[in-house]
mmCIF file of C-alpha atoms in Angstrom:
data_model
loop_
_atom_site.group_PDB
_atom_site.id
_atom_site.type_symbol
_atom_site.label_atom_id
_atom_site.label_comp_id
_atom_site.label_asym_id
_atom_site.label_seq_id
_atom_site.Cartn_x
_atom_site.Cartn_y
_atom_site.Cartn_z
ATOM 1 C CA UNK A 9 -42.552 21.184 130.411
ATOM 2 C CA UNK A 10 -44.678 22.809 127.123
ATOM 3 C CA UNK A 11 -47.745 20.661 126.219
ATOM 4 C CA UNK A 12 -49.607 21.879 123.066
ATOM 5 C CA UNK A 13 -53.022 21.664 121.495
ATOM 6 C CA UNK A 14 -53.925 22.943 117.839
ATOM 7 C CA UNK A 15 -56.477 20.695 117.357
ATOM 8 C CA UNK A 16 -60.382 21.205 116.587
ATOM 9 C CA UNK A 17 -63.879 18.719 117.745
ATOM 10 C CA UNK A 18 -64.937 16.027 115.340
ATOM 11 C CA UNK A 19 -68.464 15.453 114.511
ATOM 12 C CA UNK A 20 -68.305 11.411 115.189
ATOM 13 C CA UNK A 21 -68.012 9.635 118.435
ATOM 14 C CA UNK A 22 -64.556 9.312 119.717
ATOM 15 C CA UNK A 23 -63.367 5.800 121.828
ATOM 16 C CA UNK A 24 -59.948 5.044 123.268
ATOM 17 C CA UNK A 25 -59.353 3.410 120.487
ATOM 18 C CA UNK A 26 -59.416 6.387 118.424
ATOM 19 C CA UNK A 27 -57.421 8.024 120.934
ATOM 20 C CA UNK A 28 -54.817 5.446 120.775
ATOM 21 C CA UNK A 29 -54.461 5.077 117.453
ATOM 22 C CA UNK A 30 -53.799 8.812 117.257
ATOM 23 C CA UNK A 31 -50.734 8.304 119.132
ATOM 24 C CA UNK A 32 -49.320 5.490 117.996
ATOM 25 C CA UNK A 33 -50.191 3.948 121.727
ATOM 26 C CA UNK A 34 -51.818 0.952 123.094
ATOM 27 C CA UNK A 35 -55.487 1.159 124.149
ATOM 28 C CA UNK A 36 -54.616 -0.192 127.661
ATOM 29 C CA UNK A 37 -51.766 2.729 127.979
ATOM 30 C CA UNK A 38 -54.459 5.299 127.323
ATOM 31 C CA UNK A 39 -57.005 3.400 129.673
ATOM 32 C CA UNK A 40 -54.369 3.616 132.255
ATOM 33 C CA UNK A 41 -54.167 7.385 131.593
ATOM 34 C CA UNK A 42 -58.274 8.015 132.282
ATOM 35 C CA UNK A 43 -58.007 5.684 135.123
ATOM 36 C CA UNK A 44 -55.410 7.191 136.838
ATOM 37 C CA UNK A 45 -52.815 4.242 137.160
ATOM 38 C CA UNK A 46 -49.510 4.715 137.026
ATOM 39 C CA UNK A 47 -47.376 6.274 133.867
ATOM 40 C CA UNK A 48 -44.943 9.130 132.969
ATOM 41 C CA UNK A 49 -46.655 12.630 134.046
ATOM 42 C CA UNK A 50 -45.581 13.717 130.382
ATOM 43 C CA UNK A 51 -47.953 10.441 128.776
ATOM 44 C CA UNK A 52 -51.453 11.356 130.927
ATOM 45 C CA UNK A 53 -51.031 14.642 129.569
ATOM 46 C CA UNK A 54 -50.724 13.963 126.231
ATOM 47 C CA UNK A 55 -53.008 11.283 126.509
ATOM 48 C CA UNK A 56 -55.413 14.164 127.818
ATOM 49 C CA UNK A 57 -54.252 16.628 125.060
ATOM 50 C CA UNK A 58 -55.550 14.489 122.525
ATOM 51 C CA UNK A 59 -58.526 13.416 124.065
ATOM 52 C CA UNK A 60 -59.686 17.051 124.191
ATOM 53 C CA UNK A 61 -58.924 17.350 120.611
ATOM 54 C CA UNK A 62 -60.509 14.575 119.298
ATOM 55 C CA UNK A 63 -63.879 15.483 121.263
ATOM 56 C CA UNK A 64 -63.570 12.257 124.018
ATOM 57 C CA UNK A 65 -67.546 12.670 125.309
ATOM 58 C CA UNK A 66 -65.805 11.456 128.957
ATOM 59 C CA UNK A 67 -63.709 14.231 130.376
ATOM 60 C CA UNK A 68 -65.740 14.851 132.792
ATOM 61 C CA UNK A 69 -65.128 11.598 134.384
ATOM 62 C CA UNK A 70 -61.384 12.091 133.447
ATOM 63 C CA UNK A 71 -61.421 15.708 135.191
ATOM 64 C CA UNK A 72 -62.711 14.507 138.417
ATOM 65 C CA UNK A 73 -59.424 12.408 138.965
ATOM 66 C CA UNK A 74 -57.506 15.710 140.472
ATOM 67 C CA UNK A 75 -54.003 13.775 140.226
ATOM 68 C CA UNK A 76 -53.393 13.806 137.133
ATOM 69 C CA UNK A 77 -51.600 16.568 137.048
ATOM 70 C CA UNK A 78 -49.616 17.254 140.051
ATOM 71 C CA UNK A 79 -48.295 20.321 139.392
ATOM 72 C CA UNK A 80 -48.920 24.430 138.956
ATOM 73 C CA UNK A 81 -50.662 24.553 135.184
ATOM 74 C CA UNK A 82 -50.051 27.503 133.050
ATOM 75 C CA UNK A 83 -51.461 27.766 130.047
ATOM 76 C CA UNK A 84 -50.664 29.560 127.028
ATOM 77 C CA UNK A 85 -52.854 31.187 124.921
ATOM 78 C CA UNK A 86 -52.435 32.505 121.274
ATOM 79 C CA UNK A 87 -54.382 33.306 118.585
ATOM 80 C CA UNK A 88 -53.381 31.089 115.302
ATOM 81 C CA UNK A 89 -49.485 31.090 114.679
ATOM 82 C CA UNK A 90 -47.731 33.928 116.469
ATOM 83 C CA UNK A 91 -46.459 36.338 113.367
ATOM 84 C CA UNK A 92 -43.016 37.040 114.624
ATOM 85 C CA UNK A 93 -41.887 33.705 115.146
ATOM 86 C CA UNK A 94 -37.662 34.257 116.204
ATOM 87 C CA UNK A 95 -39.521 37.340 118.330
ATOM 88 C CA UNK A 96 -41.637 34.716 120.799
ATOM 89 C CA UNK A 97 -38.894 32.121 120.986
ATOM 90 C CA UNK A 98 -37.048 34.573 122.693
ATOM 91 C CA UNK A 99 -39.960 35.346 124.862
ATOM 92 C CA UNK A 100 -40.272 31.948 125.703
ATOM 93 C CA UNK A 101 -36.697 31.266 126.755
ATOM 94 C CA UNK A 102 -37.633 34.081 129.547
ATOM 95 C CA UNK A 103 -40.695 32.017 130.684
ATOM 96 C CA UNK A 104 -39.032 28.792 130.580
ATOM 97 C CA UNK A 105 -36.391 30.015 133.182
ATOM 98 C CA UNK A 106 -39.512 30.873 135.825
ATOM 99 C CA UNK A 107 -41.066 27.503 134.725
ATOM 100 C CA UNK A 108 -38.069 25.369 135.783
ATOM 101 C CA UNK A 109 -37.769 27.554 138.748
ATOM 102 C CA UNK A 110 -41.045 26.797 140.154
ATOM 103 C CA UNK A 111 -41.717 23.178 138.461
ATOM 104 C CA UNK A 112 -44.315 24.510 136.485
ATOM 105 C CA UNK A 113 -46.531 22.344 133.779
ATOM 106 C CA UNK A 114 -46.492 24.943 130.627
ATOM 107 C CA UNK A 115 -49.731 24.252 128.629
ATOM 108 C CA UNK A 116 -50.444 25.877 125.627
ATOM 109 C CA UNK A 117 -53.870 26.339 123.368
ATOM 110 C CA UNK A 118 -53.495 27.461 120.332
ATOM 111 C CA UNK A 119 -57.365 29.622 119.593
ATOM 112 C CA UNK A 120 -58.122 29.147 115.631
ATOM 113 C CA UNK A 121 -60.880 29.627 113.781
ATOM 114 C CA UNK A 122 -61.969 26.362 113.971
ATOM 115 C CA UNK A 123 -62.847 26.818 118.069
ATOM 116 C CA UNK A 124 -65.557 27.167 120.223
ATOM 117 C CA UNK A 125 -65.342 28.988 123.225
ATOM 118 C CA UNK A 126 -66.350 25.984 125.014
ATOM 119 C CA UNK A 127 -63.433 23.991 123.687
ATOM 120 C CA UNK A 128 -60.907 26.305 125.271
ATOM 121 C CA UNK A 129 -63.252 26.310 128.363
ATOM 122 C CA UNK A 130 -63.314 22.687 128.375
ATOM 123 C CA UNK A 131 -59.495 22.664 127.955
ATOM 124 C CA UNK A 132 -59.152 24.421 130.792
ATOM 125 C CA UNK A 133 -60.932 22.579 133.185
ATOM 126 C CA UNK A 134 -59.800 19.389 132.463
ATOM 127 C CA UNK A 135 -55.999 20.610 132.715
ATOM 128 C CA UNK A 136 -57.194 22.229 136.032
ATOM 129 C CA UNK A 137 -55.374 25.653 134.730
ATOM 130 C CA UNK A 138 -54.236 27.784 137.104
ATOM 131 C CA UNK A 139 -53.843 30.781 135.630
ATOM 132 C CA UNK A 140 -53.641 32.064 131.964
ATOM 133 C CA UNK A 141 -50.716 33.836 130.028
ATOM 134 C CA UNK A 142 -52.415 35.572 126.772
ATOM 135 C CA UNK A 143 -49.929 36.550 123.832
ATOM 136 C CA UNK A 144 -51.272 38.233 120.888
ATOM 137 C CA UNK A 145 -54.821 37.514 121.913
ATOM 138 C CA UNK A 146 -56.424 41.186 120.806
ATOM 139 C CA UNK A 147 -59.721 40.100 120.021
ATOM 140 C CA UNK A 148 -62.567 42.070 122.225
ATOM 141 C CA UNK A 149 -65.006 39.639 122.489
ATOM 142 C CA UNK A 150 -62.483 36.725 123.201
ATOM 143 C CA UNK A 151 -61.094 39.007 125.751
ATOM 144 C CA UNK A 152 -63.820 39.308 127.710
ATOM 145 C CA UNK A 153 -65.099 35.608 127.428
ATOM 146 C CA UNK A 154 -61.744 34.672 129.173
ATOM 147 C CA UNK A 155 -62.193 37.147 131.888
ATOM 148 C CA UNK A 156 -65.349 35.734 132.347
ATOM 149 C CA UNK A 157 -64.108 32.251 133.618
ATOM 150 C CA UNK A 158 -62.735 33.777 137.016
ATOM 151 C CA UNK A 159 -59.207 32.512 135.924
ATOM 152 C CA UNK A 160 -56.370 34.716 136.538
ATOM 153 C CA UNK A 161 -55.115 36.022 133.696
ATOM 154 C CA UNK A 162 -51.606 38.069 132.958
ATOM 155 C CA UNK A 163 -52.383 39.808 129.227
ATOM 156 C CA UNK A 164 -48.944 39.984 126.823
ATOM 157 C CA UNK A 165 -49.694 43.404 125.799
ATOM 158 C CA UNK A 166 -53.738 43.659 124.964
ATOM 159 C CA UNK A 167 -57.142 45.535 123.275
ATOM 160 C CA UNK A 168 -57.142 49.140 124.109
ATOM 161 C CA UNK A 169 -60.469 48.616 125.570
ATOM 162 C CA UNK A 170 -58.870 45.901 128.553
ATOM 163 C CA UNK A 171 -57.804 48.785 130.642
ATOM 164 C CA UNK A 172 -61.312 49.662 131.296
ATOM 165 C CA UNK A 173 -62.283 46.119 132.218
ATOM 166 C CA UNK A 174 -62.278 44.641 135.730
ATOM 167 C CA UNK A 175 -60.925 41.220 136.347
ATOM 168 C CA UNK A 176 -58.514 39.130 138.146
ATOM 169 C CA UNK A 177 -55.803 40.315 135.270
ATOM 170 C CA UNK A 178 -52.638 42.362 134.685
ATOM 171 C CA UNK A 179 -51.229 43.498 131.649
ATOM 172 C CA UNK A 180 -47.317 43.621 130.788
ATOM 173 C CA UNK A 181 -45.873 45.371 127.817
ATOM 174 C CA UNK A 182 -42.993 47.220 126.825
ATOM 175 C CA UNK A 183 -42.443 51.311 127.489
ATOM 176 C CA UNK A 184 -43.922 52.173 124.185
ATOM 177 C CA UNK A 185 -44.528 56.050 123.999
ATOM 178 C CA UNK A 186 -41.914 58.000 125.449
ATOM 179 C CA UNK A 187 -39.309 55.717 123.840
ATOM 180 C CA UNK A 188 -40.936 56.465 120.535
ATOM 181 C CA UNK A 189 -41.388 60.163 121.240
ATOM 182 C CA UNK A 190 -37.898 60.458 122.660
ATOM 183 C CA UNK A 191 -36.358 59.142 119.239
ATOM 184 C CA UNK A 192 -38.691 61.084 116.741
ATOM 185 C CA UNK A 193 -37.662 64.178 118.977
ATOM 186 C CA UNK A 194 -34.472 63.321 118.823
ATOM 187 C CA UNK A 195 -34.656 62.865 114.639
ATOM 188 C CA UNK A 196 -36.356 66.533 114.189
ATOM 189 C CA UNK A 197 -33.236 67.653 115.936
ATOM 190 C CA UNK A 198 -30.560 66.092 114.163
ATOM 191 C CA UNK A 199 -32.665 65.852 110.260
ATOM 192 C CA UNK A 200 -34.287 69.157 111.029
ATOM 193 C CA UNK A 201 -37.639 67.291 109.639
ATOM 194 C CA UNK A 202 -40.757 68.217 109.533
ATOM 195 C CA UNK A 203 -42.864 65.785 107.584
ATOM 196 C CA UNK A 204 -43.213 62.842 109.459
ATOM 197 C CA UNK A 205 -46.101 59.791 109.094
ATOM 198 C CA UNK A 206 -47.116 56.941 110.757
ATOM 199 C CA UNK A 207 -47.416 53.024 109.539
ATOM 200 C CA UNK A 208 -49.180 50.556 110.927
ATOM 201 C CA UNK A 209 -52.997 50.131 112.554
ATOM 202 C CA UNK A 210 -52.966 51.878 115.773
ATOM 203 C CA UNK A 211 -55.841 50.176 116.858
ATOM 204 C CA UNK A 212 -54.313 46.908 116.415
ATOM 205 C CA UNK A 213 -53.376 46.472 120.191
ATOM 206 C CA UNK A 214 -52.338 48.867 123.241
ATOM 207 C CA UNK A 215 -48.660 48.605 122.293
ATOM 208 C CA UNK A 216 -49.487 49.768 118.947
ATOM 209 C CA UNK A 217 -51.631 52.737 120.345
ATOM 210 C CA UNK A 218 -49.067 53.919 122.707
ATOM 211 C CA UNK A 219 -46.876 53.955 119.981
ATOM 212 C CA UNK A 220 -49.053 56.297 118.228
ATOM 213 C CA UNK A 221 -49.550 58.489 120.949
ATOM 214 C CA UNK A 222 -45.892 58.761 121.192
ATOM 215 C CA UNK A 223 -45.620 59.841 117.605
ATOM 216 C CA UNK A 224 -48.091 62.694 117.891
ATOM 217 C CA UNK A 225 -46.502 64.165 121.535
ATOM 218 C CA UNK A 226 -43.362 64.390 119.540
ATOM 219 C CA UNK A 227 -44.954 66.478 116.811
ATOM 220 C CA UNK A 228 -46.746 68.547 119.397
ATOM 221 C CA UNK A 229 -43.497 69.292 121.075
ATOM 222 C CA UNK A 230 -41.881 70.422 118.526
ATOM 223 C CA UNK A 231 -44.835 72.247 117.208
ATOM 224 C CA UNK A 232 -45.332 70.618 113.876
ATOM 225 C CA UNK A 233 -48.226 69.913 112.242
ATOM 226 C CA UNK A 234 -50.016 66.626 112.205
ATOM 227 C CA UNK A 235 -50.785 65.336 108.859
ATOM 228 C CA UNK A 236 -53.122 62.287 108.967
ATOM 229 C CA UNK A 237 -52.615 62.280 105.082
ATOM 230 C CA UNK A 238 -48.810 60.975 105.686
ATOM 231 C CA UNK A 239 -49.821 58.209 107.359
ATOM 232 C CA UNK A 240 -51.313 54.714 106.316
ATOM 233 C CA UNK A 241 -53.522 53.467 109.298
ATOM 234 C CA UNK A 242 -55.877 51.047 107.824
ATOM 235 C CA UNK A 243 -56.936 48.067 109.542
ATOM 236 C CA UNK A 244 -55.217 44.712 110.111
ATOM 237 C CA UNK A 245 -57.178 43.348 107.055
ATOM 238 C CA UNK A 246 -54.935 45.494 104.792
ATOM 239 C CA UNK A 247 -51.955 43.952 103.493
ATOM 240 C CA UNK A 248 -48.938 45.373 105.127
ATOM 241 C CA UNK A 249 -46.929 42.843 103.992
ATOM 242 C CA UNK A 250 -47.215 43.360 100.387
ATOM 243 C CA UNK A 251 -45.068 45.665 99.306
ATOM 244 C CA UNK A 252 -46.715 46.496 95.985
ATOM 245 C CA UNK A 253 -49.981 47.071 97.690
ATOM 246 C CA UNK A 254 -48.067 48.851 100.380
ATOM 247 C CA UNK A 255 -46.235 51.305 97.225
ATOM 248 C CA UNK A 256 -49.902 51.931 95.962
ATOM 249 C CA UNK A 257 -50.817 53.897 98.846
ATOM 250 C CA UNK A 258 -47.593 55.652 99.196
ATOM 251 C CA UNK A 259 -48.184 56.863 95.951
ATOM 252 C CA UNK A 260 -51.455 58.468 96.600
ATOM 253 C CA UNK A 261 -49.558 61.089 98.916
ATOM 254 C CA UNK A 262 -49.456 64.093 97.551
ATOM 255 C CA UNK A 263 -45.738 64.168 98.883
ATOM 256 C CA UNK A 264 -44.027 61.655 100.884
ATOM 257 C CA UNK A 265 -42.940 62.728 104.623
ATOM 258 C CA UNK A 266 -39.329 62.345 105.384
ATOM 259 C CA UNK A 267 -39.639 59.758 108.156
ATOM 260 C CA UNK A 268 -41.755 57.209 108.733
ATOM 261 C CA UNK A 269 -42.430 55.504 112.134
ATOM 262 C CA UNK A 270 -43.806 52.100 111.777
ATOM 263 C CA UNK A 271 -45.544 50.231 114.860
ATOM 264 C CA UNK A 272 -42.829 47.411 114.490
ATOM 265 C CA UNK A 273 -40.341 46.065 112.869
ATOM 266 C CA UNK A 274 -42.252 43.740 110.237
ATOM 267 C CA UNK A 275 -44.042 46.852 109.042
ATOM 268 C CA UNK A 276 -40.574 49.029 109.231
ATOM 269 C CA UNK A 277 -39.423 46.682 106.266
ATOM 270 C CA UNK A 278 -42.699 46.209 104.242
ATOM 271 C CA UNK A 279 -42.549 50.251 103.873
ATOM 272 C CA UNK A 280 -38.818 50.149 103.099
ATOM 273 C CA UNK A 281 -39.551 47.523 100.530
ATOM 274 C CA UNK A 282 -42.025 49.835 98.919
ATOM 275 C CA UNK A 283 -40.622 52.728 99.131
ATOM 276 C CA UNK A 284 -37.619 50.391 96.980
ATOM 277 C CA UNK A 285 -40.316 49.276 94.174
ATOM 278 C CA UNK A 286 -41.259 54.006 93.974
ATOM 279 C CA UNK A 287 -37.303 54.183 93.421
ATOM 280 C CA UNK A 288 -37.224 56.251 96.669
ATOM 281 C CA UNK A 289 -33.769 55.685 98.496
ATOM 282 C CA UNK A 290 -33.683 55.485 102.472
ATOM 283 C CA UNK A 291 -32.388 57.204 104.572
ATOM 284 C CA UNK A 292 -31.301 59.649 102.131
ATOM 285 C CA UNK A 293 -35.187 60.434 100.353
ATOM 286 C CA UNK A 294 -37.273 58.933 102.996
ATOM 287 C CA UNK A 295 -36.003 57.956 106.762
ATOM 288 C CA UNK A 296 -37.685 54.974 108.724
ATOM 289 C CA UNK A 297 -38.049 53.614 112.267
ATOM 290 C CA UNK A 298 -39.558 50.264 113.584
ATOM 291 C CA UNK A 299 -40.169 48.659 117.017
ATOM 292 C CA UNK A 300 -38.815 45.906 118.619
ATOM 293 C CA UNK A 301 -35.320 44.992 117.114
ATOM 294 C CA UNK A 302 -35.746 41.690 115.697
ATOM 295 C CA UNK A 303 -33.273 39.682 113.991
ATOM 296 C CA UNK A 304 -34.847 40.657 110.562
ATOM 297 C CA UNK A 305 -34.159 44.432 111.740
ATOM 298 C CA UNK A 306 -30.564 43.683 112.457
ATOM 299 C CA UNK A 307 -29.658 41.590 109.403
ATOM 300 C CA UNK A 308 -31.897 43.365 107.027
ATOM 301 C CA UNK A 309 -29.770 44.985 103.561
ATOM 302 C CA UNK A 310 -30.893 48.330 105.115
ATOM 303 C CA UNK A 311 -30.016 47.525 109.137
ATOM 304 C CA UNK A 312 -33.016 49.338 110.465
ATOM 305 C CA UNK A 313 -33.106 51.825 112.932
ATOM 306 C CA UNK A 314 -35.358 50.772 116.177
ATOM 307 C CA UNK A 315 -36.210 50.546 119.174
ATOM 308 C CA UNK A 316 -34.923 47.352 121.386
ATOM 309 C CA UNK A 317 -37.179 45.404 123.367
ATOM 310 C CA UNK A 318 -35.889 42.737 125.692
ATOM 311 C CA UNK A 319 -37.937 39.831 125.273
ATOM 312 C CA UNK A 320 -36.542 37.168 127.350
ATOM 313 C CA UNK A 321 -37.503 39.947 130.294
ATOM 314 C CA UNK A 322 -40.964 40.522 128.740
ATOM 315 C CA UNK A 323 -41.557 36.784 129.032
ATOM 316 C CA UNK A 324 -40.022 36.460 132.723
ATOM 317 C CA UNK A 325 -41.696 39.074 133.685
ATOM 318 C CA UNK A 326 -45.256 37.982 132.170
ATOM 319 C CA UNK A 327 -44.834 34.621 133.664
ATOM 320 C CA UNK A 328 -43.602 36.230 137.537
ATOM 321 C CA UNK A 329 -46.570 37.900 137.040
ATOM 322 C CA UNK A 330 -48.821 35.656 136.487
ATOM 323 C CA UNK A 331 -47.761 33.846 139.778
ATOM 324 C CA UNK A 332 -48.240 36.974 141.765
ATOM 325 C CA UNK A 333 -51.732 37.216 140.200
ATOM 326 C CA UNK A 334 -52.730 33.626 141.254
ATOM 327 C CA UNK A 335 -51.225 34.044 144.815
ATOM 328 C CA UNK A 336 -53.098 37.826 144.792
ATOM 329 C CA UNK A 337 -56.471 37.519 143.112
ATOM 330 C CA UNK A 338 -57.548 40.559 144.859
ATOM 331 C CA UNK A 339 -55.070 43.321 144.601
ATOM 332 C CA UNK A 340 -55.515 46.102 141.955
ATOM 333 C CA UNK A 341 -55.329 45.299 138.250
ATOM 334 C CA UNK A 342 -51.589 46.674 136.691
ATOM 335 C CA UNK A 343 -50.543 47.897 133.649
ATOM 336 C CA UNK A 344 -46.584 47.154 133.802
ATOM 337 C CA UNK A 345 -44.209 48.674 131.138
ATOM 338 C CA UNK A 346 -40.611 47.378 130.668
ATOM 339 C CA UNK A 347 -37.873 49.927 129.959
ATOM 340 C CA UNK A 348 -36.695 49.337 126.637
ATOM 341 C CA UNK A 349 -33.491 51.667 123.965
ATOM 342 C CA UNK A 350 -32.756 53.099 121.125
ATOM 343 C CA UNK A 351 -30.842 51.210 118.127
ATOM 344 C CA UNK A 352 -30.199 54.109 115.631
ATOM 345 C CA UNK A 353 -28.792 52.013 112.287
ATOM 346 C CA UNK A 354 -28.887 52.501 108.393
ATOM 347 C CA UNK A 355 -32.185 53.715 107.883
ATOM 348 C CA UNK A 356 -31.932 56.651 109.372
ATOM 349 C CA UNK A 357 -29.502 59.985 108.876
#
């Protein structure tokens, strides 16, 4: 069961009234709610959903009644909307199987600009959360605020600087370097290439990074020269996704390398599209990989040539995780990497 929040605090003070009319409800349903009487598990907890967003001054009166909830509560965190939308539904599908499993309550906070730590903390406590799934949640100081609250946590992939934290938290992402090396190396042998960049801030998260590393092992391997002037690294705030902006920094290369590795997908198109507006042709002027095999990879004009990630498994796994986290506060923090393939298609010789 997946309850949601999106909402921020408002300045006046909030009744039950206000609460009510918010959803549609009668006052005496949502007094029945904060005085624990009896009503569908699914109506206290949206009755409590809104509450929180709306600011109600009382939760702490409303926390203390521990029966509200009955059940397990995991809550999902993200970061505004999740950019690869078709990407986490399939993620979710592999959560949702472990929820049902286990009777699970599946919470989810959505962390905008518009938040205060202490709105997520207050979330929290009032939903009595018993442990916290975090998907594309890569900012460092949120990071460590949410390691702060004791809570165990199970990290989607992460910042480059988690692994050196301590915590009760695991991190689960998918095998990121040697597949990426392993298909680069396996380009050289069949293109006989030599000029190869990277797309994509590798800094961005861990996945990204590993990705990165993978890219330059390949190149040491076989002995070739890294040029940092093939790549375009710049951070997130760029504009990957324009491909015009995108085409202007192609065209301050010198000369363009004769594959490209993008850090996913998204980014595998955005340089395809650019590469389009320079009149370059791919495969046959400039190769490119991505990462994850999405649905846009598969059906785009140019099927693109990637690496396949299973993502219902990513989001079982997270979620068993998790579980074993809560039941095992105390064992050793773990970094676990899910075996993923190659998809060699169109946009590559």
């Amino acid at each position: 069961m997946l309850y949601c929040f999106r909402g921020g605090l408002m300045q006046n003070k909030v009744s039950m009234d206000n609460i009510a009319e918010a959803l549609n409800m009668s006052r005496n349903t949502v007094s029945k709610a904060f005085n624990n009487q009896h009503l569908p598990e699914k109506t206290k907890q949206l009755i409590l959903n809104k509450a929180i967003e709306l600011g109600y001054k009382n939760l702490d009166t409303v926390a203390k009644r521990e029966t509200i909830i009955h059940h397990k509560n995991i809550m999902i965190l993200t970061t505004n909307d999740l950019q690869n939308l078709n990407f986490f539904l399939s993620v979710l599908r592999g959560i949702d199987n472990i929820v049902t499993k286990y009777n699970l309550n599946l919470l989810q906070f959505q962390y905008g600009k518009i938040h205060q730590f202490q709105d997520l903390k207050d979330y929290i406590r009032i939903s009595q959360v018993s442990g916290i799934l975090c998907l594309e949640t890569f900012d460092e100081s949120l990071v460590k605020q949410i390691l702060s609250l004791k809570i165990p946590v199970v990290f989607m992939d992460s910042t480059i600087e988690c692994i050196e934290y301590s915590g009760d938290f695991d991190i689960v992402l998918m095998e990121n370097r040697n597949s990426i090396k392993n298909m680069i190396k396996h380009l050289i042998r069949t293109s006989s290439i030599t000029k190869i960049g990277f797309i994509g801030d590798y800094l961005h998260c861990l996945g990204f990074y590993e990705r990165f590393v993978g890219f330059r092992e390949a190149l040491f391997e076989h002995k070739i020269h890294y040029q940092s002037k093939l790549n375009v690294t710049k951070a997130d705030e760029f504009p990957y996704g324009n491909q015009e902006a995108l085409a202007n920094e192609l065209k301050q290369m010198d000369e363009l390398p004769e594959l490209f590795v993008c850090a996913n997908d998204f980014l595998a198109i955005s340089t395809i599209k650019a590469l389009k507006l320079m009149g370059k042709r791919v495969p046959q002027d400039v190769q490119v990989i991505g990462f994850d095999n999405t649905i846009d990879a598969r059906n785009y004009e140019i099927p693109l040539t990637t690496i396949d990630t299973d993502k219902e498994v990513l989001g079982n796994e997270s979620i068993v995780t998790l579980l074993n986290r809560i039941k095992y506060k105390e064992d050793r923090n773990r970094i676990i990497h899910l075996k993923t393939k190659p998809i060699y298609r169109d946009s590559t010789k």
